[in-house]
XYZ file of C-alpha atoms in Angstrom:
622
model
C -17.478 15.020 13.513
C -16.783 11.556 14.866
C -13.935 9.673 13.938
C -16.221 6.520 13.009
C -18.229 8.875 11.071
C -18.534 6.925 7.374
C -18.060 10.762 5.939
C -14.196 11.078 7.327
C -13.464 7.357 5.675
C -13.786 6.925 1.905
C -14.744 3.397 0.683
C -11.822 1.208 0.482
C -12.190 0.873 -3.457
C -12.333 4.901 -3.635
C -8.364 4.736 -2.996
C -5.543 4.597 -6.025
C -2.417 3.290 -5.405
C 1.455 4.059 -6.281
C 4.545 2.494 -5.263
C 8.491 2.109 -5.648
C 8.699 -1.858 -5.112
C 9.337 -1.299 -1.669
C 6.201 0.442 0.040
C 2.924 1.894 -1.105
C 0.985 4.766 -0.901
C -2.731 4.822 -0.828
C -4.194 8.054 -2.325
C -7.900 9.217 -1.910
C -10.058 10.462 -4.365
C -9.834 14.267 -3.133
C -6.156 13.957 -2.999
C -4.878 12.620 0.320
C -2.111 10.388 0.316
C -4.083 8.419 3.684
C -1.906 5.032 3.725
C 2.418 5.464 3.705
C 4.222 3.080 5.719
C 8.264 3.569 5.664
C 10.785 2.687 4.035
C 9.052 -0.712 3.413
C 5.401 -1.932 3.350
C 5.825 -3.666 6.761
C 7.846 -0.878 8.177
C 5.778 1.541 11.111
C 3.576 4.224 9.025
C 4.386 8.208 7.908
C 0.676 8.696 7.259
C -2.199 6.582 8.348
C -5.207 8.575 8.201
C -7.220 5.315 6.932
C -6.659 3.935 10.189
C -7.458 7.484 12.405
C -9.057 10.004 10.437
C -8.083 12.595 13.060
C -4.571 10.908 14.749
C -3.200 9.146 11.649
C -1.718 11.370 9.378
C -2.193 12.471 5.634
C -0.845 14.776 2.779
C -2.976 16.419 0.806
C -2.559 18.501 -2.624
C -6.047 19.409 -3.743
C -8.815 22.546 -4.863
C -10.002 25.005 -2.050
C -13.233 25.410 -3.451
C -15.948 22.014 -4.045
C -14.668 19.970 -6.976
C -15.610 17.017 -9.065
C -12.888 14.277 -9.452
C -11.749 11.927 -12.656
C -8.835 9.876 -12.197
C -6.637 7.269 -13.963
C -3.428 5.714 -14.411
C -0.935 6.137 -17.170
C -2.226 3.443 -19.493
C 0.450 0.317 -18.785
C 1.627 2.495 -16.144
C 1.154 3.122 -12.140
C 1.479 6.632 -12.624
C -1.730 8.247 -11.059
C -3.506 11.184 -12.670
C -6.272 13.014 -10.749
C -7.772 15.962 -12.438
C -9.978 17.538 -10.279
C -12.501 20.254 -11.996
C -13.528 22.955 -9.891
C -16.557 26.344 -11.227
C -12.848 28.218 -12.087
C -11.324 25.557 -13.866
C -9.386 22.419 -13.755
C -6.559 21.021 -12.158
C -4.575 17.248 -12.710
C -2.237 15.814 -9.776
C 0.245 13.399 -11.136
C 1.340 11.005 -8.294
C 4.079 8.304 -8.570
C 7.265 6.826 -6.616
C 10.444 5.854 -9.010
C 10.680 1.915 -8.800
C 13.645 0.907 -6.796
C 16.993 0.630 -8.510
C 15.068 1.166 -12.420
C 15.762 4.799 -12.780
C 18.610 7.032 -11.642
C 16.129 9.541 -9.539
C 15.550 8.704 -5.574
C 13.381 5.932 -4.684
C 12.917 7.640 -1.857
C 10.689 10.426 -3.104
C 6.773 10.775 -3.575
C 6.394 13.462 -6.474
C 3.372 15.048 -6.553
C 2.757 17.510 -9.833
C 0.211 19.940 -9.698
C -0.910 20.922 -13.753
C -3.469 23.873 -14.587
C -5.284 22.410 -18.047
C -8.309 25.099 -17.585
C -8.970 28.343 -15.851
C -7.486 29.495 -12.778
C -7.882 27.178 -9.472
C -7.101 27.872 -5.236
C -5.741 24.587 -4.230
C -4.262 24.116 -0.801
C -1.414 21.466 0.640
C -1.577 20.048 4.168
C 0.527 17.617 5.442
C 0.208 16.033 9.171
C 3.165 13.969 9.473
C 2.566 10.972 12.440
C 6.007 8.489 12.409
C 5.681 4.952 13.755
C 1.778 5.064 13.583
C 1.400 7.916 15.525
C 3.363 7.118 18.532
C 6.571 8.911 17.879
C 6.997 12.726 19.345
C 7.607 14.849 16.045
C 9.099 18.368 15.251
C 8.567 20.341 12.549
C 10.743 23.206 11.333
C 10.225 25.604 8.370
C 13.648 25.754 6.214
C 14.153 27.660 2.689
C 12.952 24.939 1.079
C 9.827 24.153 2.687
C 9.157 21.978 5.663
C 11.904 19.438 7.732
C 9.490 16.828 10.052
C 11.306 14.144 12.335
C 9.987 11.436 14.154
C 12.455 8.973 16.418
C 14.159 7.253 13.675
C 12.262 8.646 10.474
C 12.059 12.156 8.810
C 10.449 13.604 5.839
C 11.130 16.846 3.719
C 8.079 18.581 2.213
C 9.964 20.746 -1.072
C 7.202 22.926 -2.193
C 7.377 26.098 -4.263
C 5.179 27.596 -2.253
C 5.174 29.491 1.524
C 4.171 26.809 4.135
C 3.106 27.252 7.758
C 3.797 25.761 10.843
C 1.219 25.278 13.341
C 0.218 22.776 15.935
C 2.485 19.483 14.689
C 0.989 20.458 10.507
C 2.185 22.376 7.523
C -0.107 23.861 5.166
C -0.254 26.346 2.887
C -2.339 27.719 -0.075
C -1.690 29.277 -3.332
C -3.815 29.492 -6.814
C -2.873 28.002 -10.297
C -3.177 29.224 -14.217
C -3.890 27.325 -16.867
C -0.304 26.334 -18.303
C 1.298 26.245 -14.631
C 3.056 23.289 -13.072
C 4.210 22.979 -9.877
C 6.106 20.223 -8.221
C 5.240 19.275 -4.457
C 8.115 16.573 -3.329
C 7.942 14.672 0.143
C 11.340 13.398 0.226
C 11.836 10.723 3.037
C 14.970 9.692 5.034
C 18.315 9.251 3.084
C 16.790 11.512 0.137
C 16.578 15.007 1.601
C 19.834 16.227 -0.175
C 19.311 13.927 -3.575
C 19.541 15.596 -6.781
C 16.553 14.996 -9.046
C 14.823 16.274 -11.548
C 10.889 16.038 -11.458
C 10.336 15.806 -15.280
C 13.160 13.667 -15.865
C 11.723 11.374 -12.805
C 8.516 11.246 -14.588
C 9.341 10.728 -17.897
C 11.953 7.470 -16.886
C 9.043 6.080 -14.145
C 6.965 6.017 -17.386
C 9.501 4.325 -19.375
C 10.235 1.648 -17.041
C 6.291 0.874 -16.603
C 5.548 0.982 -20.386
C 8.683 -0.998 -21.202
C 7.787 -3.749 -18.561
C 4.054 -4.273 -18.596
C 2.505 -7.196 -20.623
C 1.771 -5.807 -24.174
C -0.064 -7.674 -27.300
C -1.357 -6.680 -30.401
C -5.265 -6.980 -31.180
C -4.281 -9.735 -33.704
C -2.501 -12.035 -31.591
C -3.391 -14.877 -30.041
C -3.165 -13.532 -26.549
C -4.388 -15.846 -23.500
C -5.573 -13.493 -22.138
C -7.524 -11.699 -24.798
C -11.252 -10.694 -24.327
C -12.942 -7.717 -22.929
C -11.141 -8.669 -19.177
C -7.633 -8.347 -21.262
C -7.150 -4.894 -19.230
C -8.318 -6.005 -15.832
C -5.353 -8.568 -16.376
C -2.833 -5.848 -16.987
C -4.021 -3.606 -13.924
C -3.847 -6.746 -11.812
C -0.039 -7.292 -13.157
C 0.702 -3.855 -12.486
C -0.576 -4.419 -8.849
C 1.361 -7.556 -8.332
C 4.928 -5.510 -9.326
C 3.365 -2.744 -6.828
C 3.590 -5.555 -4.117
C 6.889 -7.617 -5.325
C 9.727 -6.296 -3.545
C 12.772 -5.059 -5.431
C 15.223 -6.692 -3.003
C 13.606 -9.733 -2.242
C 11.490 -11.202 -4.975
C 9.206 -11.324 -1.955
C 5.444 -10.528 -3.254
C 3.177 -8.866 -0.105
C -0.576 -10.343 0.443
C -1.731 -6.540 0.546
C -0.011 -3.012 1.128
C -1.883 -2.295 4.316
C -3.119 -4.221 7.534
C -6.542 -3.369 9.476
C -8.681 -2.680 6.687
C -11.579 -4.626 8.447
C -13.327 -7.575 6.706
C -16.740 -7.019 8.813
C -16.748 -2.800 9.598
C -16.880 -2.419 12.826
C -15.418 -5.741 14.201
C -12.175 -7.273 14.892
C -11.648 -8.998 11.817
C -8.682 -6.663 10.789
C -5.148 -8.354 9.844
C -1.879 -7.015 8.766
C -1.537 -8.213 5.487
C 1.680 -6.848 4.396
C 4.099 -10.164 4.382
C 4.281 -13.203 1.903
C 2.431 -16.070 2.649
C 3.864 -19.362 1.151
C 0.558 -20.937 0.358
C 0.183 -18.303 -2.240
C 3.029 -19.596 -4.346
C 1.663 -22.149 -7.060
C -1.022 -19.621 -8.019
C 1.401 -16.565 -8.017
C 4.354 -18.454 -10.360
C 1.369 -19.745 -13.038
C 0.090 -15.957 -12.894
C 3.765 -14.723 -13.487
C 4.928 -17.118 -15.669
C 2.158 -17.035 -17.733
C 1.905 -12.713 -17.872
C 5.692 -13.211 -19.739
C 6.871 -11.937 -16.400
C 9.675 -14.810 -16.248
C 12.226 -12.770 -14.417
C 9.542 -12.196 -10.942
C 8.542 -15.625 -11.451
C 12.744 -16.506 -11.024
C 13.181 -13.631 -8.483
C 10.315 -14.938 -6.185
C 11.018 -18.914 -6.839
C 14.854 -18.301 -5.532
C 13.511 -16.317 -2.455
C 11.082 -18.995 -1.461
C 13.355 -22.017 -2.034
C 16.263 -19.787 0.366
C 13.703 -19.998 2.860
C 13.324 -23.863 2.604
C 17.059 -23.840 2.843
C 16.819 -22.043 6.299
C 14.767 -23.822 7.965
C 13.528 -27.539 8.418
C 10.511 -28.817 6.969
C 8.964 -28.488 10.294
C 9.963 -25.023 11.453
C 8.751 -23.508 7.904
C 6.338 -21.214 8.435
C 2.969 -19.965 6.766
C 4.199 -16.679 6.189
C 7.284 -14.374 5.967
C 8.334 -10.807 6.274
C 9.461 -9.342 2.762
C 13.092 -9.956 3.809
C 12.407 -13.055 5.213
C 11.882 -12.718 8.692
C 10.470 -14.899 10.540
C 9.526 -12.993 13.603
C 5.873 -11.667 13.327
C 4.520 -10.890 16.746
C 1.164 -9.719 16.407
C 0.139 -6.610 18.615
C -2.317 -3.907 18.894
C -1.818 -0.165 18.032
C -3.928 1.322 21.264
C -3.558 5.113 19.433
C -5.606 4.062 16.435
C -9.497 4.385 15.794
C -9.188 2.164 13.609
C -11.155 2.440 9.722
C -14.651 3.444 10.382
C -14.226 2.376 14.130
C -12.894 -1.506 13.204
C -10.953 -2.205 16.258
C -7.953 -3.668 17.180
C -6.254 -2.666 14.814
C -3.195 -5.190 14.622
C 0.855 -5.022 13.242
C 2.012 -8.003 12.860
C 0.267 -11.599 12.577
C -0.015 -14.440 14.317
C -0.515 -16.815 11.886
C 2.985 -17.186 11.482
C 2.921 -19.371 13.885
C 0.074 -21.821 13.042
C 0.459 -25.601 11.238
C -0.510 -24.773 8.534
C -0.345 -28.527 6.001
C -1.270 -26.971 2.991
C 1.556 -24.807 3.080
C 4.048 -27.736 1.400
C 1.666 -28.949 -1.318
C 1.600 -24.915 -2.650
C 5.397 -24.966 -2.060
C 5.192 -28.163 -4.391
C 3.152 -26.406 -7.026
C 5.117 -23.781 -7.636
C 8.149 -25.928 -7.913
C 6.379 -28.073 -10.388
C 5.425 -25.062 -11.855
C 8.758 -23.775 -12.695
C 10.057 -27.269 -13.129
C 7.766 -27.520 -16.066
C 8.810 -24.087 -17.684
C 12.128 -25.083 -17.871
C 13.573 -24.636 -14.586
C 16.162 -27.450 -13.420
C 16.489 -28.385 -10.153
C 20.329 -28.588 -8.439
C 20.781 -31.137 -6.178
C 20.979 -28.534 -3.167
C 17.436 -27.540 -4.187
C 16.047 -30.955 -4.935
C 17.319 -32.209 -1.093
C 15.176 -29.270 0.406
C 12.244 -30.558 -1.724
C 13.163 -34.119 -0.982
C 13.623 -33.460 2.856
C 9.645 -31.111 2.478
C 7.806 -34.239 0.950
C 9.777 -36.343 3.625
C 8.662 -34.319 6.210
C 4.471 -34.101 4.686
C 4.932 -38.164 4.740
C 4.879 -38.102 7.952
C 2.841 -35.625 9.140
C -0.187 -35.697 6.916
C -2.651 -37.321 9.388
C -2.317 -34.982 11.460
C -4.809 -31.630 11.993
C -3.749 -28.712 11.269
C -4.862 -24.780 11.489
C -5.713 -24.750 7.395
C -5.663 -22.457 4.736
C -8.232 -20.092 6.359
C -5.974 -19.957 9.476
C -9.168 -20.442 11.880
C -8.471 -19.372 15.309
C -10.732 -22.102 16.631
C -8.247 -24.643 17.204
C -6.498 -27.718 14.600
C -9.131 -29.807 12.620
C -8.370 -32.468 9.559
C -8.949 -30.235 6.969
C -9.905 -31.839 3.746
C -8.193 -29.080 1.650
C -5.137 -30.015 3.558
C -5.125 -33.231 3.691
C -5.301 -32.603 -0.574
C -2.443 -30.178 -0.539
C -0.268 -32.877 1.570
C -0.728 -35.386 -1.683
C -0.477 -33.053 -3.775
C 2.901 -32.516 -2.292
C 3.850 -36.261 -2.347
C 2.116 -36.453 -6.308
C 4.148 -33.113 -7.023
C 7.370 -34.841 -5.617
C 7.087 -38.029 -7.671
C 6.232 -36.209 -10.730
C 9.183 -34.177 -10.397
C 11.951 -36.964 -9.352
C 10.587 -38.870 -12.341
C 11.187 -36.598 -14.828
C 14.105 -34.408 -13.345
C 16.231 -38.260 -12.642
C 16.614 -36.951 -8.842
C 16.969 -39.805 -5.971
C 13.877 -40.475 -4.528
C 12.085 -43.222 -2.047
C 9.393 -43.851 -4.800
C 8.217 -46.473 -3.642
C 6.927 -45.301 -0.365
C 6.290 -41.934 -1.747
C 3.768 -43.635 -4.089
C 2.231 -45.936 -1.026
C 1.636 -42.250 1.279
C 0.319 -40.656 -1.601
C -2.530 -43.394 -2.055
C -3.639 -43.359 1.655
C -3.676 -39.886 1.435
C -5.984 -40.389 -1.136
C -7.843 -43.467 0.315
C -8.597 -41.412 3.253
C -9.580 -38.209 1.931
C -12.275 -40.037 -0.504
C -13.369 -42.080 2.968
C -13.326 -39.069 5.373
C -13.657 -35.808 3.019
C -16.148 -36.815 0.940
C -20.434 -36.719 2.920
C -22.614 -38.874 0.702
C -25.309 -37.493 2.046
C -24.130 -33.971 0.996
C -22.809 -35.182 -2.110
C -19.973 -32.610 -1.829
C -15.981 -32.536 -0.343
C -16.501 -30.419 3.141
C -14.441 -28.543 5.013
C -13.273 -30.891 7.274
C -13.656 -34.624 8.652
C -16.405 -34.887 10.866
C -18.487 -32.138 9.753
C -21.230 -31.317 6.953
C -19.711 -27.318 6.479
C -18.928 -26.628 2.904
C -15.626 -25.051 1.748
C -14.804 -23.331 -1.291
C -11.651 -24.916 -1.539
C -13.830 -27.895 -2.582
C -13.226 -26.087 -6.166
C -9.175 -26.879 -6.310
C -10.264 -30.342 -5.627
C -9.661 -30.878 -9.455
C -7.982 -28.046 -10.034
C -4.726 -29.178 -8.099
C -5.509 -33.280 -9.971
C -6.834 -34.633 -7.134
C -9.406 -35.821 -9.491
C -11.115 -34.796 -12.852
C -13.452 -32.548 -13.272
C -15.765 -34.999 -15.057
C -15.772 -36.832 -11.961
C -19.443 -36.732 -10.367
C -17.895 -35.878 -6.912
C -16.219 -32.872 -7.940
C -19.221 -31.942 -10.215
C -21.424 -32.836 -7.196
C -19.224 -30.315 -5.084
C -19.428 -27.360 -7.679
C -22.974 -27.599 -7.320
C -23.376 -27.844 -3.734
C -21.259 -25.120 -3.397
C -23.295 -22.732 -6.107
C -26.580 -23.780 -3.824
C -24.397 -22.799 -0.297
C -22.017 -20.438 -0.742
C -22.790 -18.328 -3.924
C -24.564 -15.083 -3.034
C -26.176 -13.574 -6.623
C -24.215 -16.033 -9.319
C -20.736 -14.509 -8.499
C -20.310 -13.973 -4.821
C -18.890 -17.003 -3.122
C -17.996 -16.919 0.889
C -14.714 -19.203 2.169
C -16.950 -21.243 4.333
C -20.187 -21.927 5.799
C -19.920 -22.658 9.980
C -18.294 -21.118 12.699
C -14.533 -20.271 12.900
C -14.255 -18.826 15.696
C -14.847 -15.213 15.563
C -17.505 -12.954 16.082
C -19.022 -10.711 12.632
C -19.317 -11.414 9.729
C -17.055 -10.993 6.173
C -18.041 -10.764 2.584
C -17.473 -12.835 -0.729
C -13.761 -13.562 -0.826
C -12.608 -12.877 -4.517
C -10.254 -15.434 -4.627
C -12.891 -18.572 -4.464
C -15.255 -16.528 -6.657
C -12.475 -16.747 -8.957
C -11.902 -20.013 -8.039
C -15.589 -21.384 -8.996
C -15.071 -19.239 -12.373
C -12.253 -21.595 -12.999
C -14.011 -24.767 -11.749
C -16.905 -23.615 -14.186
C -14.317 -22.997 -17.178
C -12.400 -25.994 -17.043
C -15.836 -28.298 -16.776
C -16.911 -27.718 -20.147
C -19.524 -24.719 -18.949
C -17.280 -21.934 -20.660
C -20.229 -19.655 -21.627
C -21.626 -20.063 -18.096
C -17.653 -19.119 -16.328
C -17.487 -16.355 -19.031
C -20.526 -14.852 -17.713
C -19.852 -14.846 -13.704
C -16.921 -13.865 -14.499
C -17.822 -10.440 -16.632
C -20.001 -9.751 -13.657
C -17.277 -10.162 -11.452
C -14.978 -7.696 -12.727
C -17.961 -5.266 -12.751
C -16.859 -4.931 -8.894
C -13.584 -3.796 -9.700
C -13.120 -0.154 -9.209
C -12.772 2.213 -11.773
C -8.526 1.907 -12.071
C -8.829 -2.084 -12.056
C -8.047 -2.673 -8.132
C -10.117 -4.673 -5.773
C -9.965 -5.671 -2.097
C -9.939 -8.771 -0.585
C -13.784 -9.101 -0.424
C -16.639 -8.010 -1.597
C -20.371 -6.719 0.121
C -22.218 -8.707 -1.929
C -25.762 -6.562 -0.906
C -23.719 -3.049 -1.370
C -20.693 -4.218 -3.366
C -18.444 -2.326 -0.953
C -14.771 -3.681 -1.232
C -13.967 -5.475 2.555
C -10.482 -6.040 4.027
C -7.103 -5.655 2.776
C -6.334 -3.496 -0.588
C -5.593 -4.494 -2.872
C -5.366 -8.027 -2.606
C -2.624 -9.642 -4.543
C -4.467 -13.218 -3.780
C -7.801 -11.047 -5.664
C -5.724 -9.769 -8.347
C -3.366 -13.348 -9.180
C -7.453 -14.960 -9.432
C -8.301 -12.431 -11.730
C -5.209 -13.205 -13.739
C -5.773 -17.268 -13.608
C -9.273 -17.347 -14.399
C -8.803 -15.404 -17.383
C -6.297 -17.516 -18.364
C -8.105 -20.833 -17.854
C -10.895 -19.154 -19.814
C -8.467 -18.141 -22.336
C -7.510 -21.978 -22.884
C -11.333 -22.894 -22.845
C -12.087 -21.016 -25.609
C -9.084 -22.153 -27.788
C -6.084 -19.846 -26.612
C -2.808 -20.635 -26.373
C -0.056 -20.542 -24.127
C 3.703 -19.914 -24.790
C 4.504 -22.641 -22.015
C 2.586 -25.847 -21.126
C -1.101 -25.995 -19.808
C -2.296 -24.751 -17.070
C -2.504 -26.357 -13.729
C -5.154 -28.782 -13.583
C -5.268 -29.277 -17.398
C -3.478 -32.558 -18.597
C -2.347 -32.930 -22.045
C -5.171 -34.260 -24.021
C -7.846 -33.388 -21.400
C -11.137 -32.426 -23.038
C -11.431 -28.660 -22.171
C -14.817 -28.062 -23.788
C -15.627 -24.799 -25.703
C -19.446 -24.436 -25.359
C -20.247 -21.473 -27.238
C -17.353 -18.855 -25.806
């Protein structure tokens, strides 16, 4: 069988995913853990078989003979179960990590529990350690209590109550199950080979701390996010705390890189850093889940950043502790997912201009600033010294939000984000009594304007485009209003919602980034995010029943435990890139909660973005 064979690759949305809020494992549907970089999400891989079926690596705990496969999480939980029933009986594989510093069992440790419910079933283990993606010489030694493996600077212990063999760089081994058994199959990684632990008791906390945390409501409150997508809004929480990491505050884009946008091509990225530009969205989403303390934890990790570097040298993205040095190269050893080459560690977008980044910076500062948060003067001179810095660059081109290798354009949906950083700024110095060139703020913050309504805005297309010069449509046309660039009522912005549905919207819900070339060859799917984003557009223009309704569809898409990818096929409805997508997950969350305030809900905190008080959100029906 070939290695680009579809039949040694399950779909991207087959996989489940657990974590310790530090790295990730992805687990397939027949119980191969296929995706485990260590000891952090952008640290070199353990296993990798999603990226090399045959040279990547993977742990499996699963039936001998042909099975059929449920699975689920621990409701409120990221506790997997998959119970797989076999003609002899039935078996359930509990997988989960203990989050980082919230229990007193080893973060370090992937428990795997094997429960008989029914019958008698032959299940077999394999695991095919490859450290550093493959390209690290490993030994493997058999010990008393199962298997030692060591790369150059990793090494795992397989504890299984079971015999194991050695043979030819894997251990396996094979054994049968009653109904009423339990066994306990731990891959302990480097620094918790010797920890003490007990399984049950590591269960039984990881449970606690999930239940305890995750957003909870009764059925007769006035939740904003109540309505049949209340538990898509939970699972994408859960997946957002997957990503955040416990040290940091940092939140990843995505758990994995290479998953390929167009299958086949070379639109594969390493998504597994924080990109700045994601901030306004992520803080609403946060603050607005009750989740006050990641909304704090992430705020202070962003503004540190700020700190470190000038205006100028910020860049677009970030490791999760902050560094800045991203190099993007090619692993030559991989396959790559269904034959998607190159497949790439590290990105190089981390060194593009991106202008939008600042006005995002500005939202979630405004954000916070409006939930209570007080700025100290320390804090207020790195915001005074970012809107400083966007006053003078604004006219300028820049890369943009989509980071287009096709070289700098004026970007309309930058040249927004730059006033939204000057309008942010003002609003903020106003009402926070901070020093502040006013005054000239104000004056930059109308030519921005002045020349985004000149230059942004085609007559003839009756629409915002993607950039000045051009006729190309951009989805980010739908933050136009969103961000208060102007109101929804305006015919512009309802003249750019409509061009967009007639362009860019694939079956009601599916809406691409872009139309036009950017540069590379293939093609991608529906990006999540903007079909969220025209949900939201649709919501917060008085056409409530019409959002509610793309929106149901939308979720449809999901897969069965709540998690989506970064895109969508819209002809197959195969998930496309990186998985999941926190960008995905945070629309999923927003959207409901802008259709939550449509419809009458309420919010513990002010409005939502975009929403000014007294602004007519309409409830048409919903």
């Amino acid at each position: 069988m070939s290695v680009t064979d579809s039949s040694a690759y399950p779909p991207i949305e087959a996989y489940a995913l657990v974590g310790n809020l530090e790295t990730c494992a992805l687990v397939a549907p027949n119980g191969s853990v296929d995706w485990f970089p260590f000891p952090h999400l952008e640290s070199p891989s353990i296993l990798a078989a999603i990226l090399d079926a045959e040279r990547g690596g993977r742990f499996r705990v699963g039936p001998v003979d042909p099975f059929e496969t449920e699975r689920r999480y621990v409701d409120g939980t990221n506790v997997l179960e998959t119970t797989f029933r076999t003609e002899g009986g039935a078996v359930t594989v509990t997988d989960f990590m203990p989050p980082a510093g919230r229990t007193d069992h080893p973060k370090k440790v992937l428990y795997r529990k094997l429960s008989c419910t029914d019958g008698a079933v032959d299940f077999e283990i394999e695991l095919d350690p490859q450290f550093d993606y493959g390209r690290a010489e490993t030994t493997i030694e058999a010990t008393d209590r199962g298997a030692l493996a060591e790369g150059r600077d990793e090494r795992t212990l397989l504890e299984s109550p079971i015999d194991l063999e050695v043979e030819n760089g894997r251990i396996s081994g094979d054994s049968s199950i009653e109904a009423g058994d339990t066994e306990w199959f731990l891959l302990r990684c480097t620094g918790a080979e010797d920890a003490n632990t007990d399984p049950n008791a590591a269960l039984e906390e990881t449970l606690e701390y999930w239940t305890d945390w995750v957003h909870d409501c009764d059925p007769g409150d006035d939740c904003a996010f109540a309505g049949p997508w209340h538990d898509p809004v939970v699972r994408s929480q859960l997946v957002l705390k997957l990503l955040t990491h416990a040290e940091s505050g940092a939140i990843a884009a995505a758990p994995t890189t290479s998953l390929p946008e167009d299958v086949g091509g070379v639109r594969n990225w390493d998504y597994r850093f924080n990109w700045l530009r994601d901030a306004g969205f992520t803080v609403q989403a946060l603050m607005n889940l009750g989740t006050a303390e990641e909304a704090t934890e992430y705020f202070d990790w962003f503004m540190d950043l700020c700190q470190a570097d000038d205006p100028a040298a910020i860049q677009p993205l970030y490791g999760l502790h902050g560094d800045s040095d991203l190099e993007e190269r090619e692993l030559e050893g991989f396959d790559g997912y269904r034959g998607s080459r190159p497949v790439r560690i590290g990105n190089g977008a981390a060194d593009q201009r991106q202008h939008d980044t600042y006005g995002e910076l500005l939202l979630a500062v405004d954000e916070m600033h409006r939930h209570g948060r007080t700025l100290d003067d320390g804090e207020w001179a790195r915001i005074n010294d970012i809107v400083e810095y966007v006053r003078e660059i604004w006219d300028e081109p820049d890369a943009g939000i989509w980071e287009v290798r096709g070289g700098n354009e004026h970007f309309v949906y930058s040249k927004v984000m730059c006033w939204v950083a000057l309008d942010r700024g003002i609003a903020i110095a106003t009402d926070g009594d901070h020093d502040a060139p006013l005054e000239s703020w104000q004056e930059t913050r109308e030519r921005i304007r002045a020349d985004v309504l000149e230059n942004g805005y085609d007559e003839g297309v009756g629409a915002f485009v993607q950039s000045y010069g051009t006729d190309a449509l951009d989805a980010t046309g739908l933050l136009v209003p969103l961000v208060g660039f102007l109101p929804f009522e305006d015919d512009r912005v309802q003249g750019t919602i409509d061009a967009i549905e007639e362009t860019l919207v694939d079956d009601e819900i599916f809406v691409s980034r872009y139309d036009g070339d950017d540069g590379l060859p293939g093609d991608e799917g529906a990006f999540v995010l903007c079909s969220c984003w025209l949900v939201d557009a649709l919501a917060l223009s008085g056409r409530v029943d019409e959002a509610r309704s793309r929106f149901e569809s939308l979720l449809q898409y999901l897969n069965p435990l709540g998690l989506v990818a970064e895109e969508i096929d819209p002809e197959s409805g195969m998930h496309l890139g990186n998985y999941p997508q926190a960008f995905s997950h945070i629309g999923i969350v927003n959207s409901a909660l802008y259709l939550g305030y449509a419809r009458g809900r309420e919010t513990d905190g002010p409005p939502p973005m975009g929403i000014r008080l007294g602004d007519p959100v309409g409830i048409d029906g919903g």
